[in-house]
Amino acid sequence: MYSVLFVCLGNICRSPLAEALFMKLVSEQDLNAVFTADSCGLIDFHKGNLADPRTRHTAKLFGIDILHRSRQITLKDFEAFDELLVMDESVYTQVMAMKPASFDGSRINYLRAFDPVFPGNTVPDPYYQDQAAFEEVHHILERCIANYLQMVRQSIPPKNHT
Ligand code: 4NP
């Protein structure tokens, strides 16, 4: 099993949607025995809460239910997950600073790097923005996740397929 952890700041906007989009594609491609995912945030401010109503509303428009409850990243996550995919440079910096020395930094990557249209480092934070920003984030994440899954499917070692 190859496990992926999506990380943003609050774990109520970007990363829970990334997780839901990823697991939807994994199911559609009949890969539930190969991939698993979770999401978390840097802060515990929204701990235990469902995703932001605007995130859930937007996801629903595209046929996706988000059931995840917000949680803060912990040191155990570096033992539990094969790869961490972060949403922006601030998250990257903080996750890199937190990781144990034994955790290979190349297993922490920018999700936006997998955008086939506008690759970069940042999935913009829609929290202080309007509905259009949430829909834009949804489209960005859809592109990144589809491309990421296609690439990681080809690159993970065969042992993970058992
Ligand atoms: P997220 O968005 O990191 O995509 O979940 C945010 C959610 C909450 C806050 C900031 C960003 N906040 O400051 O509470």
GROMACS .gro file of C-alpha atoms in nm, residues 7-162:
model
  156
    7VAL     CA    1  -0.112   1.896   0.404
    8CYS     CA    2  -0.240   2.254   0.415
    9LEU     CA    3  -0.275   2.517   0.689
   10GLY     CA    4  -0.620   2.465   0.838
   11ASN     CA    5  -0.720   2.124   0.695
   12ILE     CA    6  -1.066   2.257   0.609
   13CYS     CA    7  -1.023   2.392   0.253
   14ARG     CA    8  -0.746   2.261   0.026
   15SER     CA    9  -0.616   1.935   0.174
   16PRO     CA   10  -0.951   1.767   0.258
   17LEU     CA   11  -1.064   1.835  -0.098
   18ALA     CA   12  -0.736   1.701  -0.239
   19GLU     CA   13  -0.782   1.385  -0.030
   20ALA     CA   14  -1.142   1.339  -0.148
   21LEU     CA   15  -1.050   1.395  -0.514
   22PHE     CA   16  -0.759   1.154  -0.485
   23MET     CA   17  -0.963   0.877  -0.323
   24LYS     CA   18  -1.244   0.922  -0.577
   25LEU     CA   19  -0.997   0.868  -0.862
   26VAL     CA   20  -0.834   0.577  -0.681
   27SER     CA   21  -1.175   0.408  -0.651
   28GLU     CA   22  -1.266   0.483  -1.012
   29GLN     CA   23  -0.937   0.329  -1.127
   30ASP     CA   24  -0.990   0.025  -0.902
   31LEU     CA   25  -0.673   0.104  -0.704
   32ASN     CA   26  -0.808   0.085  -0.348
   33ALA     CA   27  -0.568  -0.200  -0.270
   34VAL     CA   28  -0.273   0.011  -0.385
   35PHE     CA   29  -0.328   0.366  -0.258
   36THR     CA   30  -0.460   0.525   0.057
   37ALA     CA   31  -0.473   0.891   0.159
   38ASP     CA   32  -0.546   1.126   0.447
   39SER     CA   33  -0.515   1.498   0.503
   40CYS     CA   34  -0.410   1.727   0.788
   41GLY     CA   35  -0.320   2.086   0.867
   42LEU     CA   36  -0.043   2.273   1.043
   43ILE     CA   37  -0.280   2.433   1.295
   44ASP     CA   38  -0.533   2.272   1.530
   45PHE     CA   39  -0.776   2.565   1.521
   46HIS     CA   40  -1.044   2.368   1.331
   47LYS     CA   41  -0.972   2.033   1.498
   48GLY     CA   42  -1.260   1.785   1.470
   49ASN     CA   43  -1.458   2.006   1.232
   50LEU     CA   44  -1.591   1.911   0.893
   51ALA     CA   45  -1.439   2.097   0.598
   52ASP     CA   46  -1.538   2.460   0.545
   53PRO     CA   47  -1.903   2.483   0.423
   54ARG     CA   48  -1.780   2.658   0.107
   55THR     CA   49  -1.539   2.372   0.033
   56ARG     CA   50  -1.814   2.115   0.085
   57HIS     CA   51  -2.062   2.315  -0.121
   58THR     CA   52  -1.818   2.347  -0.409
   59ALA     CA   53  -1.722   1.980  -0.395
   60LYS     CA   54  -2.091   1.887  -0.395
   61LEU     CA   55  -2.138   2.087  -0.717
   62PHE     CA   56  -1.886   1.845  -0.870
   63GLY     CA   57  -2.047   1.538  -0.712
   64ILE     CA   58  -1.807   1.490  -0.422
   65ASP     CA   59  -1.890   1.445  -0.052
   66ILE     CA   60  -1.617   1.540   0.194
   67LEU     CA   61  -1.649   1.354   0.524
   68HIS     CA   62  -1.303   1.430   0.665
   69ARG     CA   63  -1.266   1.593   1.008
   70SER     CA   64  -0.985   1.846   1.052
   71ARG     CA   65  -0.674   1.733   1.235
   72GLN     CA   66  -0.327   1.872   1.299
   73ILE     CA   67  -0.013   1.707   1.162
   74THR     CA   68   0.183   1.497   1.414
   75LEU     CA   69   0.528   1.340   1.418
   76LYS     CA   70   0.364   0.999   1.376
   77ASP     CA   71   0.258   1.106   1.026
   78PHE     CA   72   0.619   1.078   0.916
   79GLU     CA   73   0.616   0.710   1.011
   80ALA     CA   74   0.270   0.639   0.874
   81PHE     CA   75   0.291   0.795   0.527
   82ASP     CA   76   0.509   0.728   0.224
   83GLU     CA   77   0.468   1.077   0.077
   84LEU     CA   78   0.349   1.417   0.195
   85LEU     CA   79   0.202   1.655  -0.064
   86VAL     CA   80   0.190   2.016   0.053
   87MET     CA   81  -0.014   2.311  -0.072
   88ASP     CA   82   0.230   2.602  -0.062
   89GLU     CA   83   0.578   2.719   0.033
   90SER     CA   84   0.486   2.811   0.389
   91VAL     CA   85   0.350   2.462   0.453
   92TYR     CA   86   0.654   2.308   0.283
   93THR     CA   87   0.894   2.505   0.503
   94GLN     CA   88   0.715   2.411   0.823
   95VAL     CA   89   0.677   2.042   0.733
   96MET     CA   90   1.045   2.021   0.635
   97ALA     CA   91   1.142   2.184   0.968
   98MET     CA   92   0.928   1.937   1.161
   99LYS     CA   93   1.033   1.615   0.988
  100PRO     CA   94   1.260   1.371   1.170
  101ALA     CA   95   1.613   1.352   1.028
  102SER     CA   96   1.546   0.995   0.916
  103PHE     CA   97   1.258   1.102   0.691
  104ASP     CA   98   1.386   1.160   0.338
  105GLY     CA   99   1.302   1.517   0.234
  106SER     CA  100   1.235   1.401  -0.121
  107ARG     CA  101   0.918   1.240   0.013
  108ILE     CA  102   0.777   1.590   0.080
  109ASN     CA  103   0.657   1.748  -0.243
  110TYR     CA  104   0.448   2.030  -0.381
  111LEU     CA  105   0.114   1.908  -0.516
  112ARG     CA  106   0.104   2.204  -0.757
  113ALA     CA  107   0.421   2.075  -0.922
  114PHE     CA  108   0.196   1.814  -1.082
  115ASP     CA  109  -0.034   2.071  -1.247
  116PRO     CA  110  -0.010   1.994  -1.620
  117VAL     CA  111  -0.139   2.343  -1.709
  118PHE     CA  112   0.025   2.586  -1.462
  119PRO     CA  113   0.283   2.395  -1.256
  120GLY     CA  114   0.429   2.574  -0.955
  121ASN     CA  115   0.447   2.559  -0.578
  122THR     CA  116   0.117   2.710  -0.470
  123VAL     CA  117  -0.239   2.590  -0.449
  124PRO     CA  118  -0.388   2.926  -0.345
  125ASP     CA  119  -0.560   2.944  -0.007
  126PRO     CA  120  -0.928   3.029  -0.072
  127TYR     CA  121  -1.016   3.079   0.297
  128TYR     CA  122  -1.040   3.459   0.280
  129GLN     CA  123  -1.167   3.460  -0.080
  130ASP     CA  124  -1.504   3.424  -0.256
  131GLN     CA  125  -1.693   3.134  -0.411
  132ALA     CA  126  -1.506   3.173  -0.740
  133ALA     CA  127  -1.178   3.111  -0.556
  134PHE     CA  128  -1.311   2.785  -0.414
  135GLU     CA  129  -1.412   2.671  -0.763
  136GLU     CA  130  -1.073   2.769  -0.902
  137VAL     CA  131  -0.901   2.568  -0.627
  138HIS     CA  132  -1.125   2.275  -0.712
  139HIS     CA  133  -1.017   2.287  -1.077
  140ILE     CA  134  -0.649   2.322  -0.985
  141LEU     CA  135  -0.669   2.026  -0.748
  142GLU     CA  136  -0.852   1.811  -1.003
  143ARG     CA  137  -0.575   1.868  -1.258
  144CYS     CA  138  -0.293   1.812  -1.009
  145ILE     CA  139  -0.445   1.500  -0.856
  146ALA     CA  140  -0.520   1.332  -1.189
  147ASN     CA  141  -0.167   1.395  -1.313
  148TYR     CA  142  -0.006   1.299  -0.982
  149LEU     CA  143  -0.195   0.967  -0.971
  150GLN     CA  144  -0.101   0.889  -1.328
  151MET     CA  145   0.268   0.954  -1.250
  152VAL     CA  146   0.285   0.782  -0.913
  153ARG     CA  147   0.108   0.475  -1.051
  154GLN     CA  148   0.400   0.427  -1.286
  155SER     CA  149   0.673   0.496  -1.035
  156ILE     CA  150   0.582   0.315  -0.714
  157PRO     CA  151   0.771  -0.007  -0.650
  158PRO     CA  152   0.583  -0.330  -0.734
  159LYS     CA  153   0.593  -0.439  -0.368
  160ASN     CA  154   0.327  -0.180  -0.298
  161HIS     CA  155   0.091  -0.354  -0.534
  162THR     CA  156   0.065  -0.665  -0.320
   0.00000   0.00000   0.00000
